[in-house]
Short mmCIF file of C-alpha atoms in Angstrom, two decimals:
data_model
loop_
_atom_site.label_atom_id
_atom_site.label_comp_id
_atom_site.label_asym_id
_atom_site.label_seq_id
_atom_site.Cartn_x
_atom_site.Cartn_y
_atom_site.Cartn_z
CA MET A 121 15.36 16.25 -3.33
CA SER A 122 14.24 18.96 -0.99
CA ASP A 123 10.77 20.42 -1.40
CA ARG A 124 8.14 18.71 0.66
CA SER A 125 4.91 19.42 2.43
CA ASN A 126 5.07 21.31 5.71
CA SER A 127 4.11 18.30 7.81
CA LYS A 128 6.33 17.37 10.73
CA PRO A 129 9.15 14.98 9.76
CA GLU A 130 8.38 11.42 10.72
CA THR A 131 11.03 9.47 12.54
CA GLY A 132 9.23 6.46 13.98
CA ALA A 133 10.35 2.97 12.99
CA PHE A 134 8.08 1.10 10.59
CA PHE A 135 5.60 -1.59 11.48
CA ALA A 136 7.06 -5.01 10.86
CA ARG A 137 6.18 -6.31 7.42
CA ASP A 138 3.57 -9.10 7.40
CA ARG A 139 5.48 -11.48 5.17
CA ALA A 140 2.61 -13.97 5.16
CA TRP A 141 0.54 -11.33 3.36
CA HIS A 142 3.22 -10.67 0.74
CA PRO A 143 4.27 -13.39 -1.71
CA PRO A 144 7.05 -15.68 -0.45
CA ALA A 145 10.41 -15.54 -2.21
CA PHE A 146 10.13 -19.18 -3.32
CA ALA A 147 6.93 -19.73 -5.31
CA PRO A 148 7.65 -22.52 -7.83
CA GLY A 149 4.50 -21.89 -9.88
CA TYR A 150 6.41 -18.81 -11.00
CA LYS A 151 9.45 -20.65 -12.34
CA THR A 152 12.05 -17.89 -12.27
CA SER A 153 11.59 -17.55 -8.52
CA VAL A 154 13.07 -21.03 -7.99
CA LEU A 155 16.71 -19.95 -8.51
CA ARG A 156 16.25 -16.34 -7.45
CA SER A 157 14.87 -16.91 -3.94
CA PRO A 158 17.05 -16.87 -0.81
CA GLN A 159 16.87 -20.15 1.14
CA ARG A 160 18.22 -18.82 4.41
CA ALA A 161 15.98 -16.91 6.81
CA LEU A 162 16.04 -13.13 6.59
CA LEU A 163 17.90 -11.35 9.40
CA SER A 164 15.30 -9.36 11.33
CA LEU A 165 16.08 -6.07 12.98
CA ASP A 166 13.93 -3.18 14.13
CA GLY A 167 14.49 -0.32 11.70
CA THR A 168 17.55 1.88 12.18
CA ILE A 169 18.07 5.37 10.80
CA SER A 170 19.36 3.75 7.60
CA GLU A 171 15.86 2.45 6.85
CA ILE A 172 13.72 5.08 8.57
CA THR A 173 15.14 7.75 6.28
CA GLY A 174 14.75 7.71 2.52
CA PRO A 175 15.04 9.88 -0.57
CA VAL A 176 12.27 12.39 -1.28
CA PHE A 177 11.92 13.83 -4.77
CA GLY A 178 10.83 17.34 -5.60
CA HIS A 179 8.27 18.27 -8.23
CA SER A 180 11.14 19.83 -10.19
CA ILE A 181 12.00 16.40 -11.62
CA LEU A 182 8.62 16.19 -13.36
CA ASN A 183 7.88 17.23 -16.93
CA GLU A 184 4.40 18.31 -17.94
CA LEU A 185 3.55 15.02 -19.69
CA ASP A 186 5.14 12.63 -17.20
CA ASN A 187 1.70 11.48 -16.04
CA ASP A 188 0.21 11.25 -19.54
CA LEU A 189 1.33 8.01 -21.21
CA ILE A 190 -1.06 8.66 -24.10
CA HIS A 191 1.09 11.61 -25.16
CA ASN A 192 4.51 11.52 -23.47
CA PHE A 193 6.07 9.39 -26.21
CA ALA A 194 3.73 10.30 -29.09
CA LYS A 195 4.66 12.41 -32.08
CA PRO A 196 3.22 15.93 -31.93
CA GLY A 197 -0.51 15.84 -32.67
CA GLU A 198 -0.70 12.04 -32.37
CA SER A 199 -1.59 9.73 -29.49
CA ALA A 200 -1.29 6.12 -28.39
CA ILE A 201 -3.83 3.59 -29.68
CA GLY A 202 -6.08 1.82 -27.20
CA GLU A 203 -8.78 2.23 -24.58
CA ARG A 204 -8.19 5.58 -22.94
CA ILE A 205 -8.25 5.40 -19.15
CA ILE A 206 -7.39 7.46 -16.10
CA VAL A 207 -5.81 5.68 -13.16
CA HIS A 208 -5.94 7.55 -9.89
CA GLY A 209 -5.92 6.91 -6.18
CA ARG A 210 -4.19 7.72 -2.95
CA VAL A 211 -1.07 6.52 -1.20
CA LEU A 212 -1.83 5.83 2.46
CA ASP A 213 0.09 4.18 5.25
CA GLU A 214 -1.15 1.29 7.40
CA ARG A 215 -2.52 3.79 9.89
CA GLY A 216 -4.70 5.23 7.13
CA ARG A 217 -2.78 8.47 6.91
CA PRO A 218 -2.05 10.01 3.50
CA VAL A 219 1.56 9.87 2.34
CA PRO A 220 2.21 13.18 0.56
CA GLY A 221 5.10 14.08 -1.70
CA VAL A 222 6.16 10.58 -2.72
CA LEU A 223 7.26 9.45 -6.16
CA LEU A 224 5.26 6.86 -8.10
CA GLU A 225 6.58 5.34 -11.32
CA PHE A 226 4.45 3.29 -13.73
CA TRP A 227 5.25 1.04 -16.67
CA GLN A 228 3.16 -1.18 -18.89
CA ALA A 229 2.63 -2.89 -22.24
CA ASN A 230 0.64 -1.25 -25.03
CA ALA A 231 -2.97 -2.06 -25.95
CA GLY A 232 -1.85 -5.24 -27.72
CA GLY A 233 0.23 -6.51 -24.81
CA ARG A 234 3.58 -5.55 -26.37
CA TYR A 235 6.31 -3.91 -24.29
CA ARG A 236 8.79 -1.46 -25.80
CA HIS A 237 11.85 -3.40 -24.66
CA LYS A 238 14.69 -5.00 -26.62
CA LYS A 239 14.28 -8.34 -24.82
CA GLU A 240 10.57 -8.53 -25.74
CA THR A 241 9.83 -10.81 -28.69
CA TYR A 242 6.03 -11.10 -28.66
CA LEU A 243 4.69 -10.83 -32.20
CA ALA A 244 2.07 -8.19 -31.37
CA ALA A 245 3.08 -4.84 -32.86
CA VAL A 246 4.83 -1.97 -31.13
CA ASP A 247 2.74 1.23 -31.07
CA PRO A 248 4.97 3.99 -32.49
CA ASN A 249 3.22 6.52 -30.25
CA PHE A 250 3.46 4.61 -26.99
CA GLY A 251 6.54 4.38 -24.75
CA GLY A 252 4.96 2.83 -21.66
CA CYS A 253 6.47 4.78 -18.76
CA GLY A 254 5.16 7.57 -16.55
CA ARG A 255 5.52 9.06 -13.10
CA ALA A 256 3.80 11.33 -10.59
CA ILE A 257 4.33 12.74 -7.10
CA THR A 258 1.50 12.52 -4.57
CA ASP A 259 -0.20 15.74 -3.51
CA GLY A 260 -0.81 16.94 0.05
CA GLU A 261 -3.59 14.34 0.52
CA GLY A 262 -1.53 11.50 -0.94
CA GLY A 263 -3.43 11.67 -4.24
CA TYR A 264 -2.04 10.86 -7.67
CA ALA A 265 -3.44 10.42 -11.20
CA PHE A 266 -2.25 9.53 -14.67
CA ARG A 267 -3.68 9.01 -18.12
CA THR A 268 -2.85 5.97 -20.19
CA ILE A 269 -4.30 3.31 -22.43
CA ARG A 270 -5.49 0.05 -20.99
CA PRO A 271 -2.71 -2.52 -21.49
CA GLY A 272 -3.39 -5.83 -23.22
CA ALA A 273 -2.80 -9.32 -21.84
CA TYR A 274 0.33 -11.04 -23.13
CA PRO A 275 1.78 -14.55 -23.19
CA TRP A 276 5.01 -15.45 -21.40
CA PRO A 277 7.24 -18.50 -21.27
CA ASN A 278 6.40 -20.01 -17.88
CA GLY A 279 3.86 -22.76 -18.36
CA VAL A 280 3.06 -23.84 -21.92
CA ASN A 281 0.10 -21.48 -22.15
CA ASP A 282 0.53 -18.82 -19.49
CA TRP A 283 -0.77 -15.30 -20.09
CA ARG A 284 -0.43 -12.29 -17.86
CA PRO A 285 -3.65 -10.45 -17.06
CA ALA A 286 -3.76 -6.80 -18.12
CA HIS A 287 -1.64 -4.99 -15.56
CA ILE A 288 0.30 -1.84 -14.80
CA HIS A 289 3.53 -2.03 -12.79
CA PHE A 290 3.90 0.47 -9.94
CA SER A 291 7.07 1.52 -8.14
CA VAL A 292 6.39 3.52 -4.98
CA PHE A 293 8.69 5.41 -2.65
CA GLY A 294 7.60 6.37 0.83
CA HIS A 295 9.36 8.66 3.26
CA GLY A 296 11.65 5.88 4.49
CA PHE A 297 13.64 3.42 2.39
CA ALA A 298 12.00 0.54 4.30
CA GLN A 299 8.69 1.50 2.63
CA ARG A 300 10.06 0.91 -0.86
CA LEU A 301 7.57 -1.16 -2.82
CA ILE A 302 7.07 -2.50 -6.32
CA THR A 303 3.74 -4.07 -7.22
CA GLN A 304 1.26 -4.57 -10.05
CA MET A 305 -2.26 -3.23 -10.54
CA TYR A 306 -4.92 -5.44 -12.14
CA PHE A 307 -8.32 -4.52 -13.58
CA GLU A 308 -11.71 -5.35 -12.09
CA GLY A 309 -13.44 -8.24 -13.76
CA ASP A 310 -10.45 -9.62 -15.69
CA PRO A 311 -10.81 -13.45 -15.70
CA MET A 312 -7.05 -13.79 -16.39
CA ILE A 313 -6.22 -12.62 -12.85
CA TRP A 314 -7.20 -15.96 -11.35
CA LYS A 315 -5.15 -18.00 -13.84
CA CYS A 316 -1.87 -16.11 -13.41
CA PRO A 317 1.11 -17.78 -11.64
CA ILE A 318 2.56 -14.38 -10.68
CA VAL A 319 -0.71 -13.27 -9.08
CA GLY A 320 -0.78 -16.77 -7.56
CA THR A 321 2.48 -16.14 -5.68
CA ILE A 322 0.31 -14.19 -3.22
CA PRO A 323 -1.15 -16.73 -0.80
CA ASP A 324 -4.17 -14.77 0.44
CA LYS A 325 -7.18 -14.03 -1.79
CA GLN A 326 -7.90 -10.81 0.09
CA ALA A 327 -4.34 -9.66 -0.56
CA ILE A 328 -4.81 -10.36 -4.27
CA GLU A 329 -8.02 -8.33 -4.24
CA GLN A 330 -6.05 -5.41 -2.83
CA LEU A 331 -4.28 -5.27 -6.21
CA ILE A 332 -7.47 -5.13 -8.29
CA ALA A 333 -8.57 -1.62 -9.28
CA PRO A 334 -12.32 -1.12 -9.57
CA LEU A 335 -13.89 0.78 -12.45
CA ASP A 336 -14.59 4.27 -11.11
CA TRP A 337 -17.65 5.33 -13.05
CA GLY A 338 -17.95 8.57 -11.09
CA ASN A 339 -14.60 9.82 -12.33
CA THR A 340 -15.06 8.59 -15.89
CA ILE A 341 -14.93 11.55 -18.27
CA PRO A 342 -17.79 11.37 -20.82
CA MET A 343 -16.63 11.01 -24.43
CA ASP A 344 -12.99 10.84 -23.28
CA ALA A 345 -11.70 8.24 -20.81
CA ARG A 346 -12.93 5.73 -18.26
CA ALA A 347 -11.40 5.81 -14.78
CA TYR A 348 -9.98 3.16 -12.44
CA LYS A 349 -9.17 3.79 -8.80
CA PHE A 350 -6.11 2.19 -7.21
CA ASP A 351 -5.16 3.02 -3.63
CA ILE A 352 -1.77 1.94 -2.33
CA VAL A 353 -0.91 1.23 1.30
CA LEU A 354 2.67 1.57 2.52
CA ARG A 355 4.07 0.43 5.86
CA GLY A 356 2.90 2.47 8.83
CA ARG A 357 5.20 4.11 11.34
CA ARG A 358 5.10 3.73 15.09
CA SER A 359 4.15 6.91 16.86
CA THR A 360 7.21 8.42 18.52
CA LEU A 361 5.63 9.19 21.90
CA PHE A 362 7.87 6.78 23.73
CA GLU A 363 10.62 6.13 21.24
CA ASN A 364 13.88 5.74 23.10
CA ARG A 365 16.17 7.13 20.46
CA LEU A 366 19.52 8.38 21.59
CA GLU A 367 20.99 8.83 18.18
CA GLY A 368 20.63 12.62 18.25
CA ASN A 369 23.56 12.64 20.68
CA MET B 134 -16.34 -6.40 20.88
CA VAL B 135 -13.15 -4.50 21.58
CA GLN B 136 -12.39 -1.35 19.63
CA ASP B 137 -11.15 -1.73 16.06
CA LEU B 138 -7.49 -0.76 15.63
CA GLY B 139 -8.39 0.41 12.15
CA TYR B 140 -5.09 -0.51 10.53
CA LEU B 141 -4.91 -1.11 6.79
CA LYS B 142 -2.89 -3.92 5.24
CA GLU B 143 0.21 -3.05 3.25
CA THR B 144 -0.25 -3.40 -0.51
CA PRO B 145 1.28 -6.77 -1.40
CA SER B 146 4.48 -6.79 -3.44
CA GLN B 147 4.77 -8.28 -6.91
CA THR B 148 7.84 -8.95 -9.02
CA ALA B 149 9.26 -6.02 -10.97
CA GLY B 150 9.40 -8.36 -13.99
CA PRO B 151 11.87 -8.46 -16.89
CA TYR B 152 10.85 -5.07 -18.28
CA VAL B 153 11.37 -3.06 -15.10
CA HIS B 154 13.80 -0.87 -17.06
CA ILE B 155 10.93 0.69 -19.02
CA GLY B 156 9.66 2.29 -15.85
CA LEU B 157 12.79 2.84 -13.76
CA THR B 158 15.53 3.44 -16.34
CA PRO B 159 13.73 4.26 -19.62
CA ASN B 160 16.76 5.88 -21.26
CA TYR B 161 18.79 2.74 -20.54
CA SER B 162 16.07 0.71 -22.26
CA GLU B 163 16.16 3.04 -25.29
CA ILE B 164 12.95 4.89 -24.55
CA GLY B 165 14.35 8.34 -25.14
CA GLY B 166 12.74 11.73 -24.88
CA VAL B 167 10.37 11.05 -22.00
CA TYR B 168 12.70 11.87 -19.07
CA GLU B 169 15.92 13.88 -19.50
CA THR B 170 17.97 11.39 -17.50
CA ASP B 171 17.38 8.16 -15.66
CA LEU B 172 16.64 8.96 -12.03
CA GLY B 173 19.43 7.98 -9.65
CA SER B 174 22.10 7.64 -12.35
CA VAL B 175 24.19 10.44 -10.80
CA MET B 176 24.76 10.68 -7.03
CA VAL B 177 27.68 13.13 -6.83
CA ASN B 178 28.84 16.37 -8.42
CA ASP B 179 32.08 18.41 -8.38
CA LYS B 180 31.34 19.81 -4.95
CA THR B 181 30.39 16.62 -3.14
CA LEU B 182 32.38 16.16 0.05
CA GLY B 183 34.11 12.91 0.88
CA GLU B 184 36.20 10.12 -0.55
CA ARG B 185 35.14 9.13 -4.09
CA ILE B 186 34.52 5.43 -4.53
CA THR B 187 33.08 3.06 -7.09
CA VAL B 188 30.75 0.29 -6.00
CA THR B 189 30.38 -2.49 -8.53
CA GLY B 190 29.43 -6.14 -8.65
CA ARG B 191 26.95 -8.67 -9.93
CA VAL B 192 23.83 -10.42 -8.69
CA ILE B 193 24.25 -14.21 -8.93
CA ASP B 194 21.39 -16.71 -9.01
CA GLY B 195 21.21 -20.15 -7.37
CA ALA B 196 22.86 -21.80 -10.40
CA GLY B 197 25.82 -19.41 -10.35
CA ALA B 198 24.64 -17.34 -13.32
CA PRO B 199 24.64 -13.54 -13.26
CA VAL B 200 21.20 -11.94 -13.17
CA LYS B 201 21.19 -9.57 -16.16
CA ASP B 202 17.77 -7.99 -15.70
CA ALA B 203 17.89 -6.74 -12.11
CA VAL B 204 17.72 -3.15 -10.91
CA LEU B 205 19.61 -2.12 -7.78
CA GLU B 206 19.02 0.92 -5.64
CA ILE B 207 21.41 2.08 -2.94
CA TRP B 208 20.79 4.46 -0.02
CA GLN B 209 23.56 5.80 2.16
CA ALA B 210 24.68 8.62 4.44
CA ASP B 211 27.00 11.42 3.32
CA SER B 212 30.66 11.59 4.37
CA ALA B 213 29.66 13.09 7.73
CA GLY B 214 27.13 10.33 8.45
CA LEU B 215 23.97 12.32 7.64
CA TYR B 216 21.11 11.19 5.40
CA ASN B 217 19.68 13.49 2.73
CA SER B 218 16.14 12.90 3.99
CA PRO B 219 13.43 14.99 5.70
CA SER B 220 13.45 12.34 8.45
CA GLU B 221 17.09 13.17 9.25
CA LEU B 222 16.85 15.40 12.32
CA ARG B 223 20.48 15.40 13.43
CA GLY B 224 21.67 17.96 10.93
CA THR B 225 21.69 18.93 7.27
CA ALA B 226 23.26 16.50 4.86
CA ASP B 227 25.67 17.57 2.12
CA PRO B 228 23.40 19.27 -0.46
CA ASN B 229 25.71 18.06 -3.22
CA PHE B 230 25.10 14.41 -2.45
CA THR B 231 21.77 12.68 -3.09
CA GLY B 232 22.50 9.59 -1.01
CA TRP B 233 20.36 7.55 -3.40
CA GLY B 234 21.33 5.79 -6.61
CA ARG B 235 19.74 3.38 -9.07
CA CYS B 236 21.48 1.13 -11.59
CA PRO B 237 20.43 -1.84 -13.73
CA THR B 238 22.63 -4.90 -13.96
CA ASN B 239 23.99 -4.78 -17.49
CA SER B 240 22.12 -6.97 -20.00
CA THR B 241 25.39 -8.28 -21.44
CA ASP B 242 27.59 -9.05 -18.40
CA GLY B 243 25.27 -8.47 -15.45
CA VAL B 244 27.51 -5.83 -13.84
CA PHE B 245 26.15 -2.85 -11.88
CA ARG B 246 28.20 0.22 -11.02
CA PHE B 247 27.68 3.25 -8.75
CA GLU B 248 29.95 6.30 -8.53
CA THR B 249 29.52 7.54 -4.97
CA ILE B 250 31.39 8.49 -1.80
CA LYS B 251 32.31 6.51 1.26
CA PRO B 252 29.62 7.10 3.90
CA GLY B 253 30.34 8.26 7.44
CA ARG B 254 29.19 6.28 10.46
CA VAL B 255 25.60 6.62 11.66
CA PRO B 256 24.19 5.70 15.07
CA PHE B 257 22.26 2.59 15.95
CA LYS B 258 19.08 3.02 17.99
CA ASP B 259 20.91 2.93 21.31
CA GLY B 260 23.50 5.50 20.28
CA ARG B 261 26.32 3.08 19.46
CA LYS B 262 27.81 3.79 16.05
CA MET B 263 27.19 1.41 13.20
CA ALA B 264 30.09 0.69 10.85
CA PRO B 265 30.00 2.58 7.53
CA HIS B 266 27.56 0.83 5.24
CA ILE B 267 25.46 1.21 2.12
CA THR B 268 21.89 -0.11 2.03
CA VAL B 269 21.17 -2.11 -1.12
CA TRP B 270 17.73 -3.01 -2.51
CA ILE B 271 17.36 -5.50 -5.36
CA VAL B 272 14.39 -6.14 -7.64
CA ALA B 273 14.18 -8.38 -10.71
CA ARG B 274 12.14 -10.91 -12.59
CA GLY B 275 11.73 -13.89 -10.24
CA ILE B 276 12.10 -11.78 -7.09
CA ASN B 277 8.63 -11.46 -5.60
CA ILE B 278 9.50 -8.88 -2.97
CA GLY B 279 12.51 -6.54 -3.10
CA LEU B 280 15.56 -7.84 -1.21
CA HIS B 281 17.30 -5.58 1.30
CA THR B 282 20.92 -6.04 2.27
CA ARG B 283 23.91 -3.94 3.29
CA MET B 284 27.42 -3.52 1.96
CA TYR B 285 30.18 -2.98 4.51
CA PHE B 286 33.82 -1.93 3.93
CA PRO B 287 36.71 -4.41 4.35
CA GLU B 288 39.20 -1.83 5.69
CA GLU B 289 36.85 -0.94 8.58
CA THR B 290 37.92 -3.91 10.67
CA ALA B 291 37.43 -2.26 14.05
CA ALA B 292 34.12 -0.61 13.17
CA ASN B 293 32.77 -3.82 11.62
CA ALA B 294 33.73 -5.73 14.77
CA GLU B 295 31.46 -3.52 16.87
CA ASP B 296 28.61 -3.12 14.36
CA PRO B 297 25.28 -4.05 15.99
CA LEU B 298 23.77 -5.53 12.83
CA LEU B 299 26.80 -7.66 11.97
CA ALA B 300 26.82 -8.81 15.60
CA ARG B 301 23.34 -10.26 15.10
CA ILE B 302 24.45 -12.73 12.45
CA GLU B 303 24.37 -16.10 14.14
CA HIS B 304 26.48 -18.03 11.65
CA ARG B 305 29.69 -16.04 11.75
CA ASP B 306 31.01 -17.36 8.45
CA ARG B 307 28.15 -15.50 6.76
CA LEU B 308 29.48 -12.05 7.77
CA ALA B 309 31.82 -12.15 4.81
CA THR B 310 28.85 -12.01 2.44
CA LEU B 311 28.18 -8.40 3.50
CA ILE B 312 31.75 -7.15 3.16
CA ALA B 313 32.94 -5.86 -0.22
CA ALA B 314 36.34 -6.57 -1.77
CA LYS B 315 38.53 -3.46 -2.17
CA GLU B 316 40.98 -2.63 -4.91
CA GLY B 317 42.08 1.00 -4.87
CA SER B 318 38.90 3.07 -4.80
CA VAL B 319 36.78 0.28 -6.30
CA TYR B 320 34.65 -1.92 -4.07
CA THR B 321 33.28 -5.11 -5.54
CA PHE B 322 30.13 -6.42 -3.90
CA ASP B 323 28.71 -9.59 -5.45
CA ILE B 324 25.27 -10.54 -4.22
CA HIS B 325 24.41 -14.24 -4.12
CA LEU B 326 20.67 -14.82 -4.11
CA GLN B 327 20.84 -18.48 -3.12
CA GLY B 328 23.15 -21.33 -2.18
CA ASP B 329 26.42 -21.82 -0.30
CA LYS B 330 27.54 -18.20 -0.64
CA GLU B 331 24.06 -16.77 -0.08
CA THR B 332 24.15 -13.10 0.95
CA VAL B 333 22.54 -12.19 4.25
CA PHE B 334 19.23 -10.46 3.43
CA LEU B 335 17.35 -8.35 5.93
CA ASP B 336 13.80 -8.05 7.21
CA ILE B 337 14.13 -4.53 8.42
#
């Protein structure tokens, strides 16, 4: 957890989270949230060093195929079945600055909407050459990319006939633990997005649109894979010009 | 028109879902051969300085049932009160301690468990020392945005009494929800998502 770009360490506290933009804890259309949502108000506090700092992971944790879900679980010479795509983008902060050297983790169902998980019982088949996990670390400009197959929609026991839109889960670290974020990426043009109770936990349509990756024709590789672009925005930091921090002692 | 501040909006959170283990702890979910180990499963080694402790517990839902599909991450200072982070400017943290751990709640009994060390005290923004604490972050199916809380230590009576964050809790009977139970070197920290024993969660 040591190597990192040569930028100056950032120590400003983070912008307050706009919790009206994020989904609320209690969103009864998504049934599981009913018993898993705190009812008391959150205790608010301007970030301390415990939240301003956070783990940073070196490239040494990565294997060559970590960002290639088509091959990282496949038998030698074989590959996962499905629509081959590249997902790429940048991690920025709310001030529009790139966030270099941060870990992204991805997970998803296979082309038929089936997860490789012991609790998953959907009758669609498991792909023997698809595991469903990958990871990458952003470059000096905050950029990342991975190869995968486009996941399928799948049904889930919420309403009688609820189906998740095609989606890829993202886990993102920043430079401070307060930036920690888990979200889901959806695909441009998918009519399932607007029927989904989990998408519907987000109150603002513009916020939902921030999770929809457009087809990136320019980066599509002819005769190989189409591309989707998904930028991620983490909390910004206050500039430290007038920070009154005495903790250096 | 005034100038545009030009800020972007933070990417909205979504639940980690029931299959979060595929992405965060693939070996635990029997997806072998992709990563050597699950990230965050080991925080200490033979050379780590400080008092070895175990932090364990469960996440309990509003009906009193353990949540068996959550993932917890913890973040803490080393035994000298330094964070292993590039944003730590007060000194160099113990290189044999990551400060960060990740553990699923077990699918059979809902228990999580971290082998770590007791953290030193770190300063609040005004220079006062906070009591030793471990930051805890919880994601799961049904949790739309990750929940932050802190675990404090029951034997640190004096330090806890002067801790600036604990001092901010208006309903004093709720302090107890942030203080673990100690038995030998094992600290048990049960997290109640909802109801009478609801844990204090932070917007921080």
